[in-house]
mmCIF file of C-alpha atoms in Angstrom:
data_model
loop_
_atom_site.group_PDB
_atom_site.id
_atom_site.type_symbol
_atom_site.label_atom_id
_atom_site.label_comp_id
_atom_site.label_asym_id
_atom_site.label_seq_id
_atom_site.Cartn_x
_atom_site.Cartn_y
_atom_site.Cartn_z
ATOM 1 C CA MET A 1 0.000 0.000 0.000
ATOM 2 C CA GLU A 2 1.346 3.420 -0.974
ATOM 3 C CA PRO A 3 1.762 6.114 1.736
ATOM 4 C CA PHE A 4 -0.357 9.235 2.125
ATOM 5 C CA VAL A 5 0.739 12.312 0.227
ATOM 6 C CA VAL A 6 2.074 14.739 2.860
ATOM 7 C CA SER A 7 0.657 18.255 2.368
ATOM 8 C CA ASN A 8 2.583 20.369 4.916
ATOM 9 C CA THR A 9 4.435 22.237 2.165
ATOM 10 C CA LEU A 10 1.103 23.651 0.934
ATOM 11 C CA LEU A 11 -0.008 25.170 4.237
ATOM 12 C CA ASP A 12 1.091 28.651 3.144
ATOM 13 C CA ASP A 13 -0.684 28.323 -0.217
ATOM 14 C CA PRO A 14 -4.459 28.041 0.390
ATOM 15 C CA ASP A 15 -5.299 27.685 -3.315
ATOM 16 C CA ALA A 16 -2.859 24.804 -3.743
ATOM 17 C CA LEU A 17 -4.097 23.179 -0.533
ATOM 18 C CA ARG A 18 -7.701 23.346 -1.716
ATOM 19 C CA ALA A 19 -6.667 21.948 -5.093
ATOM 20 C CA ARG A 20 -4.900 19.021 -3.399
ATOM 21 C CA ALA A 21 -7.959 18.365 -1.246
ATOM 22 C CA ASP A 22 -10.196 18.451 -4.321
ATOM 23 C CA ARG A 23 -7.895 16.109 -6.228
ATOM 24 C CA ASP A 24 -7.381 13.440 -3.553
ATOM 25 C CA GLY A 25 -10.336 13.834 -1.197
ATOM 26 C CA TYR A 26 -7.969 13.934 1.785
ATOM 27 C CA LEU A 27 -5.095 15.861 3.339
ATOM 28 C CA PHE A 28 -2.427 14.271 5.526
ATOM 29 C CA LEU A 29 -0.450 16.653 7.726
ATOM 30 C CA GLU A 30 2.500 15.736 9.898
ATOM 31 C CA ASP A 31 3.287 17.264 13.312
ATOM 32 C CA PHE A 32 0.248 19.502 12.864
ATOM 33 C CA VAL A 33 -1.948 19.281 15.972
ATOM 34 C CA ASP A 34 -0.856 20.659 19.349
ATOM 35 C CA PRO A 35 0.771 17.647 21.074
ATOM 36 C CA THR A 36 -0.077 19.060 24.513
ATOM 37 C CA LEU A 37 -3.807 18.791 23.774
ATOM 38 C CA ILE A 38 -3.403 15.298 22.330
ATOM 39 C CA LEU A 39 -1.432 14.006 25.310
ATOM 40 C CA GLU A 40 -3.869 15.540 27.793
ATOM 41 C CA THR A 41 -6.747 13.748 26.074
ATOM 42 C CA ARG A 42 -4.811 10.482 26.011
ATOM 43 C CA ARG A 43 -3.947 10.796 29.694
ATOM 44 C CA ASP A 44 -7.559 11.463 30.690
ATOM 45 C CA MET A 45 -8.898 8.670 28.500
ATOM 46 C CA GLY A 46 -6.266 6.253 29.771
ATOM 47 C CA ALA A 47 -7.185 7.018 33.382
ATOM 48 C CA VAL A 48 -10.823 6.121 32.694
ATOM 49 C CA LEU A 49 -9.901 2.921 30.866
ATOM 50 C CA GLN A 50 -7.541 1.752 33.594
ATOM 51 C CA GLU A 51 -10.143 2.458 36.264
ATOM 52 C CA VAL A 52 -12.683 0.216 34.492
ATOM 53 C CA GLY A 53 -10.082 -2.501 33.830
ATOM 54 C CA TRP A 54 -9.651 -2.129 30.081
ATOM 55 C CA ILE A 55 -6.016 -1.118 30.625
ATOM 56 C CA ASP A 56 -4.067 -3.580 32.766
ATOM 57 C CA ALA A 57 -3.571 -2.673 36.419
ATOM 58 C CA GLY A 58 0.003 -1.863 37.360
ATOM 59 C CA THR A 59 0.914 -0.656 33.864
ATOM 60 C CA ASP A 60 1.357 2.909 32.661
ATOM 61 C CA PRO A 61 -2.102 3.915 31.403
ATOM 62 C CA PHE A 62 -0.416 6.055 28.777
ATOM 63 C CA GLU A 63 0.852 2.870 27.097
ATOM 64 C CA ALA A 64 -2.721 1.467 26.897
ATOM 65 C CA ILE A 65 -1.599 -2.102 27.500
ATOM 66 C CA THR A 66 -4.510 -4.506 27.698
ATOM 67 C CA SER A 67 -5.213 -8.182 28.220
ATOM 68 C CA HIS A 68 -8.943 -7.488 28.611
ATOM 69 C CA PRO A 69 -11.436 -9.205 26.297
ATOM 70 C CA ALA A 70 -12.455 -6.933 23.440
ATOM 71 C CA HIS A 71 -15.460 -4.661 23.754
ATOM 72 C CA VAL A 72 -16.888 -3.039 20.642
ATOM 73 C CA SER A 73 -19.389 -0.253 20.123
ATOM 74 C CA GLY A 74 -22.888 -1.494 20.882
ATOM 75 C CA ASP A 75 -21.833 -4.000 23.542
ATOM 76 C CA PRO A 76 -23.630 -3.466 26.874
ATOM 77 C CA GLU A 77 -20.217 -3.276 28.593
ATOM 78 C CA HIS A 78 -18.996 -0.681 26.109
ATOM 79 C CA LYS A 79 -21.778 1.853 26.613
ATOM 80 C CA PRO A 80 -21.108 3.067 30.196
ATOM 81 C CA VAL A 81 -17.369 3.312 29.549
ATOM 82 C CA TYR A 82 -17.916 5.259 26.349
ATOM 83 C CA ASP A 83 -20.240 7.621 28.181
ATOM 84 C CA GLN A 84 -17.465 8.370 30.673
ATOM 85 C CA ILE A 85 -15.130 9.204 27.773
ATOM 86 C CA MET A 86 -17.831 11.417 26.284
ATOM 87 C CA CYS A 87 -17.751 13.597 29.414
ATOM 88 C CA LEU A 88 -14.013 14.352 29.240
ATOM 89 C CA GLU A 89 -13.406 18.064 28.767
ATOM 90 C CA SER A 90 -10.006 17.474 27.137
ATOM 91 C CA PHE A 91 -11.568 15.215 24.491
ATOM 92 C CA HIS A 92 -13.922 17.973 23.327
ATOM 93 C CA THR A 93 -11.357 20.754 23.708
ATOM 94 C CA LEU A 94 -8.948 18.998 21.322
ATOM 95 C CA ALA A 95 -11.457 19.523 18.487
ATOM 96 C CA HIS A 96 -10.875 23.292 18.782
ATOM 97 C CA ASP A 97 -7.114 23.053 18.121
ATOM 98 C CA ARG A 98 -6.051 26.294 16.424
ATOM 99 C CA ALA A 99 -4.194 24.633 13.554
ATOM 100 C CA VAL A 100 -7.127 22.374 12.769
ATOM 101 C CA TRP A 101 -9.526 25.312 12.901
ATOM 102 C CA GLY A 102 -7.320 27.330 10.565
ATOM 103 C CA LEU A 103 -7.253 24.480 8.059
ATOM 104 C CA MET A 104 -11.027 24.195 8.182
ATOM 105 C CA GLU A 105 -11.334 27.907 7.444
ATOM 106 C CA ILE A 106 -9.174 27.378 4.342
ATOM 107 C CA LEU A 107 -11.360 24.487 3.166
ATOM 108 C CA LEU A 108 -14.776 25.765 4.248
ATOM 109 C CA GLY A 109 -14.581 29.528 4.737
ATOM 110 C CA PRO A 110 -14.941 31.695 7.848
ATOM 111 C CA ASP A 111 -18.222 30.285 9.229
ATOM 112 C CA VAL A 112 -16.836 26.936 10.391
ATOM 113 C CA LEU A 113 -19.125 24.781 12.523
ATOM 114 C CA LEU A 114 -17.681 21.937 14.553
ATOM 115 C CA GLN A 115 -20.400 19.301 14.618
ATOM 116 C CA PRO A 116 -20.697 18.765 18.397
ATOM 117 C CA SER A 117 -21.134 14.983 18.191
ATOM 118 C CA ASN A 118 -17.438 14.211 18.658
ATOM 119 C CA ILE A 119 -16.359 10.552 18.434
ATOM 120 C CA ALA A 120 -13.775 8.565 20.385
ATOM 121 C CA ARG A 121 -12.460 5.142 19.387
ATOM 122 C CA MET A 122 -10.912 2.498 21.635
ATOM 123 C CA ILE A 123 -9.848 -0.371 19.371
ATOM 124 C CA PHE A 124 -8.777 -3.622 21.016
ATOM 125 C CA PRO A 125 -5.984 -5.865 19.672
ATOM 126 C CA SER A 126 -8.469 -8.687 19.154
ATOM 127 C CA ALA A 127 -11.890 -9.103 17.534
ATOM 128 C CA THR A 128 -10.337 -7.787 14.330
ATOM 129 C CA GLU A 129 -13.464 -8.831 12.438
ATOM 130 C CA HIS A 130 -14.990 -5.665 13.937
ATOM 131 C CA THR A 131 -12.426 -3.414 12.245
ATOM 132 C CA THR A 132 -14.252 -0.445 10.715
ATOM 133 C CA PRO A 133 -15.193 -1.359 7.109
ATOM 134 C CA ALA A 134 -14.824 0.806 4.014
ATOM 135 C CA HIS A 135 -17.480 3.527 4.162
ATOM 136 C CA GLN A 136 -18.366 7.131 3.403
ATOM 137 C CA ASP A 137 -19.185 9.383 6.360
ATOM 138 C CA TYR A 138 -22.042 11.077 4.514
ATOM 139 C CA VAL A 139 -24.093 7.874 4.702
ATOM 140 C CA HIS A 140 -24.065 8.160 8.488
ATOM 141 C CA ILE A 141 -24.225 11.922 9.073
ATOM 142 C CA GLN A 142 -25.954 13.402 5.985
ATOM 143 C CA GLY A 143 -26.994 17.066 6.278
ATOM 144 C CA THR A 144 -24.564 18.647 3.819
ATOM 145 C CA PRO A 145 -21.979 16.671 1.837
ATOM 146 C CA ASP A 146 -19.453 19.480 2.366
ATOM 147 C CA VAL A 147 -18.164 18.063 5.656
ATOM 148 C CA TRP A 148 -14.546 17.353 6.534
ATOM 149 C CA THR A 149 -13.537 14.802 9.150
ATOM 150 C CA ALA A 150 -10.356 15.162 11.192
ATOM 151 C CA TRP A 151 -9.018 11.766 12.299
ATOM 152 C CA MET A 152 -6.098 11.645 14.680
ATOM 153 C CA PRO A 153 -4.633 8.985 16.942
ATOM 154 C CA LEU A 154 -3.924 10.012 20.504
ATOM 155 C CA GLY A 155 -0.205 9.406 20.155
ATOM 156 C CA ALA A 156 1.988 7.639 17.654
ATOM 157 C CA CYS A 157 0.197 4.996 15.599
ATOM 158 C CA PRO A 158 2.538 2.587 13.793
ATOM 159 C CA HIS A 159 1.096 0.124 11.274
ATOM 160 C CA SER A 160 0.981 -2.519 14.018
ATOM 161 C CA LEU A 161 -1.793 -0.499 15.711
ATOM 162 C CA GLY A 162 -3.721 -0.218 12.453
ATOM 163 C CA GLY A 163 -4.658 3.344 11.727
ATOM 164 C CA LEU A 164 -6.751 4.450 8.755
ATOM 165 C CA SER A 165 -6.655 3.964 4.999
ATOM 166 C CA VAL A 166 -8.231 6.157 2.292
ATOM 167 C CA LEU A 167 -9.332 5.375 -1.264
ATOM 168 C CA THR A 168 -7.772 8.253 -3.193
ATOM 169 C CA GLY A 169 -10.192 10.287 -5.309
ATOM 170 C CA SER A 170 -13.238 8.337 -4.167
ATOM 171 C CA HIS A 171 -15.052 11.528 -3.111
ATOM 172 C CA LYS A 172 -15.851 12.041 -6.794
ATOM 173 C CA LEU A 173 -17.715 8.727 -7.155
ATOM 174 C CA GLY A 174 -21.020 9.791 -5.594
ATOM 175 C CA ILE A 175 -22.636 7.738 -2.858
ATOM 176 C CA LEU A 176 -21.831 4.046 -3.265
ATOM 177 C CA PRO A 177 -24.215 1.167 -2.434
ATOM 178 C CA VAL A 178 -23.870 -0.210 1.090
ATOM 179 C CA SER A 179 -24.497 -3.516 2.819
ATOM 180 C CA ARG A 180 -24.515 -4.567 6.441
ATOM 181 C CA SER A 181 -21.193 -5.259 8.105
ATOM 182 C CA LEU A 182 -19.508 -5.675 11.447
ATOM 183 C CA GLY A 183 -17.528 -2.698 12.702
ATOM 184 C CA ALA A 184 -18.342 0.897 13.535
ATOM 185 C CA GLY A 185 -21.418 2.166 11.705
ATOM 186 C CA GLY A 186 -22.578 -1.307 10.714
ATOM 187 C CA LEU A 187 -22.466 -0.563 6.960
ATOM 188 C CA LYS A 188 -19.778 -1.031 4.321
ATOM 189 C CA SER A 189 -19.513 0.690 0.947
ATOM 190 C CA HIS A 190 -19.119 -1.473 -2.149
ATOM 191 C CA THR A 191 -15.818 -0.549 -3.800
ATOM 192 C CA GLU A 192 -15.200 -3.656 -5.885
ATOM 193 C CA ASP A 193 -15.870 -1.966 -9.225
ATOM 194 C CA VAL A 194 -14.406 1.486 -8.606
ATOM 195 C CA ASP A 195 -11.034 2.922 -9.535
ATOM 196 C CA GLY A 196 -8.672 4.418 -7.010
ATOM 197 C CA GLU A 197 -5.708 3.522 -4.850
ATOM 198 C CA TRP A 198 -5.820 2.659 -1.160
ATOM 199 C CA VAL A 199 -3.201 4.648 0.738
ATOM 200 C CA SER A 200 -2.072 4.721 4.365
ATOM 201 C CA SER A 201 0.873 5.741 6.518
ATOM 202 C CA PRO A 202 1.963 5.346 10.129
ATOM 203 C CA PHE A 203 1.104 8.363 12.280
ATOM 204 C CA GLY A 204 3.447 10.253 14.559
ATOM 205 C CA LEU A 205 2.347 12.347 17.514
ATOM 206 C CA GLY A 206 0.494 15.365 16.127
ATOM 207 C CA ASP A 207 -0.144 13.880 12.677
ATOM 208 C CA ALA A 208 -3.714 14.145 11.417
ATOM 209 C CA LEU A 209 -5.754 12.951 8.455
ATOM 210 C CA PHE A 210 -8.554 15.073 6.998
ATOM 211 C CA PHE A 211 -11.059 13.747 4.468
ATOM 212 C CA HIS A 212 -14.306 14.728 2.730
ATOM 213 C CA SER A 213 -17.609 13.121 3.737
ATOM 214 C CA HIS A 214 -17.786 11.295 0.372
ATOM 215 C CA THR A 215 -14.233 9.929 0.639
ATOM 216 C CA VAL A 216 -14.188 6.151 1.137
ATOM 217 C CA HIS A 217 -12.006 5.160 4.074
ATOM 218 C CA ARG A 218 -11.577 2.180 6.377
ATOM 219 C CA GLY A 219 -9.924 1.194 9.607
ATOM 220 C CA LEU A 220 -6.927 -1.117 9.613
ATOM 221 C CA PRO A 221 -6.783 -3.975 12.130
ATOM 222 C CA ASN A 222 -4.996 -3.520 15.432
ATOM 223 C CA LEU A 223 -2.352 -6.259 15.280
ATOM 224 C CA SER A 224 -0.238 -5.000 18.182
ATOM 225 C CA GLY A 225 -1.167 -7.957 20.358
ATOM 226 C CA ASN A 226 -1.525 -6.065 23.639
ATOM 227 C CA ARG A 227 -2.291 -2.351 23.107
ATOM 228 C CA LEU A 228 -5.469 -0.375 22.631
ATOM 229 C CA ARG A 229 -5.557 2.060 19.731
ATOM 230 C CA LEU A 230 -7.017 5.357 20.922
ATOM 231 C CA SER A 231 -8.190 7.902 18.371
ATOM 232 C CA VAL A 232 -10.742 10.654 17.810
ATOM 233 C CA ASP A 233 -12.991 11.835 14.974
ATOM 234 C CA TYR A 234 -14.068 15.474 14.688
ATOM 235 C CA ARG A 235 -16.232 16.811 11.857
ATOM 236 C CA TYR A 236 -16.533 20.331 10.465
ATOM 237 C CA GLN A 237 -18.886 22.045 8.018
ATOM 238 C CA LYS A 238 -20.130 25.506 7.077
ATOM 239 C CA ALA A 239 -22.576 26.813 9.682
ATOM 240 C CA SER A 240 -24.718 28.170 6.835
ATOM 241 C CA ASP A 241 -25.205 24.671 5.351
ATOM 242 C CA PRO A 242 -27.919 22.289 6.572
ATOM 243 C CA VAL A 243 -26.779 20.235 9.552
ATOM 244 C CA SER A 244 -28.094 16.791 10.400
ATOM 245 C CA ASP A 245 -29.994 16.761 13.681
ATOM 246 C CA VAL A 246 -28.194 13.576 14.755
ATOM 247 C CA VAL A 247 -24.855 15.405 15.056
ATOM 248 C CA LEU A 248 -26.205 18.018 17.475
ATOM 249 C CA THR A 249 -26.447 15.555 20.377
ATOM 250 C CA PRO A 250 -23.608 13.827 22.244
ATOM 251 C CA HIS A 251 -22.402 10.863 20.195
ATOM 252 C CA GLN A 252 -24.681 7.836 20.564
ATOM 253 C CA ALA A 253 -27.304 10.119 22.144
ATOM 254 C CA ARG A 254 -27.419 8.503 25.584
ATOM 255 C CA LEU A 255 -26.348 11.625 27.471
ATOM 256 C CA THR A 256 -27.593 15.193 27.592
ATOM 257 C CA TRP A 257 -25.179 18.080 27.138
ATOM 258 C CA GLU A 258 -25.858 19.032 30.754
ATOM 259 C CA GLU A 259 -24.540 15.620 31.804
ATOM 260 C CA VAL A 260 -21.513 15.926 29.518
ATOM 261 C CA TYR A 261 -20.565 19.372 30.853
ATOM 262 C CA ARG A 262 -21.010 18.550 34.525
ATOM 263 C CA GLY A 263 -17.646 19.059 36.234
ATOM 264 C CA TRP A 264 -15.956 20.936 33.398
ATOM 265 C CA LYS A 265 -13.502 23.642 34.482
ATOM 266 C CA SER A 266 -14.279 26.015 31.599
ATOM 267 C CA ASP A 267 -17.401 26.981 29.691
ATOM 268 C CA GLU A 268 -15.457 28.335 26.679
ATOM 269 C CA PHE A 269 -16.502 25.552 24.320
ATOM 270 C CA GLN A 270 -19.810 24.582 25.863
ATOM 271 C CA TYR A 271 -22.756 24.912 23.441
ATOM 272 C CA HIS A 272 -20.379 26.465 20.910
ATOM 273 C CA TRP A 273 -22.854 25.814 18.069
ATOM 274 C CA HIS A 274 -25.506 28.013 19.702
ATOM 275 C CA ARG A 275 -23.843 31.127 18.330
ATOM 276 C CA TYR A 276 -25.032 30.161 14.846
ATOM 277 C CA ASP A 277 -28.510 30.228 13.347
ATOM 278 C CA LEU A 278 -28.439 26.610 12.187
ATOM 279 C CA THR A 279 -30.764 24.753 9.827
ATOM 280 C CA PRO A 280 -31.182 21.240 11.301
ATOM 281 C CA VAL A 281 -32.499 18.546 8.955
ATOM 282 C CA PRO A 282 -33.546 14.962 9.704
ATOM 283 C CA LYS A 283 -31.416 12.007 8.707
ATOM 284 C CA VAL A 284 -32.929 9.850 5.957
ATOM 285 C CA PRO A 285 -32.836 6.071 6.600
ATOM 286 C CA VAL A 286 -30.327 4.177 4.438
ATOM 287 C CA THR A 287 -31.406 0.897 2.827
ATOM 288 C CA PRO A 288 -28.624 -1.690 2.486
ATOM 289 C CA VAL A 289 -28.505 -3.382 -0.924
ATOM 290 C CA GLU A 290 -29.569 -6.794 0.374
ATOM 291 C CA GLU A 291 -32.879 -5.258 1.461
ATOM 292 C CA THR A 292 -33.768 -3.799 -1.955
ATOM 293 C CA ASN A 293 -34.976 -7.076 -3.489
#
């Protein structure tokens, strides 16, 4: 598999950066996000996961070493732990990183909206059949197609931990048919008959991948043997575009924002989307191909 094209040299040339994004459907930037914010989020997440036993007792929670049986999104045991992660102030603050925000203003314009439904991933080194399948984010979030996702691991992510892979140029293919699948989202896009090259690279601390909501991407299996892969997904759009109502609630919609914000030290980023006059729209159900006959 070929590596990502690194786009740091274009950061001072907005027109060239937008052209690269339009050509490939993604941007990969090295040493881009504030490492202090990343490490604070990793520390806070690791503390929660060690407290609930997902990270082995007596080990450094920062290393995320685990011998615990795998839990995946949707498991009854996963839900209460995920809800604790959802309440971490550092996890939500990271989405407001200045460099990331500046990039979004280049791609989207000055009225950037961070969709508040931020996502955390804790991927075990087992149950690899639940690795996130190839998919397009638009299928799950809808609203406007002009959405960019920021994906970043909370620390270095060598190939042994998996990471993410992108199908170059796939954002120009339209919305592909989907079928049911294991893994996050429960749907996979059919890419068997489409052109494009799958690309991926190991991530260093501060590296981030940005991709359009139509760009096909997939998780890679965590083959480390004993470490959790911790990562985050943040999504950005124009505030003037329609926004799906499902992304205005805490991810997975089990908590209220009042519950999420309880105990936060700062109110700077609380209800940040309220400063815009948004146009919420309902999500339209997606029919997998096996249900069309």
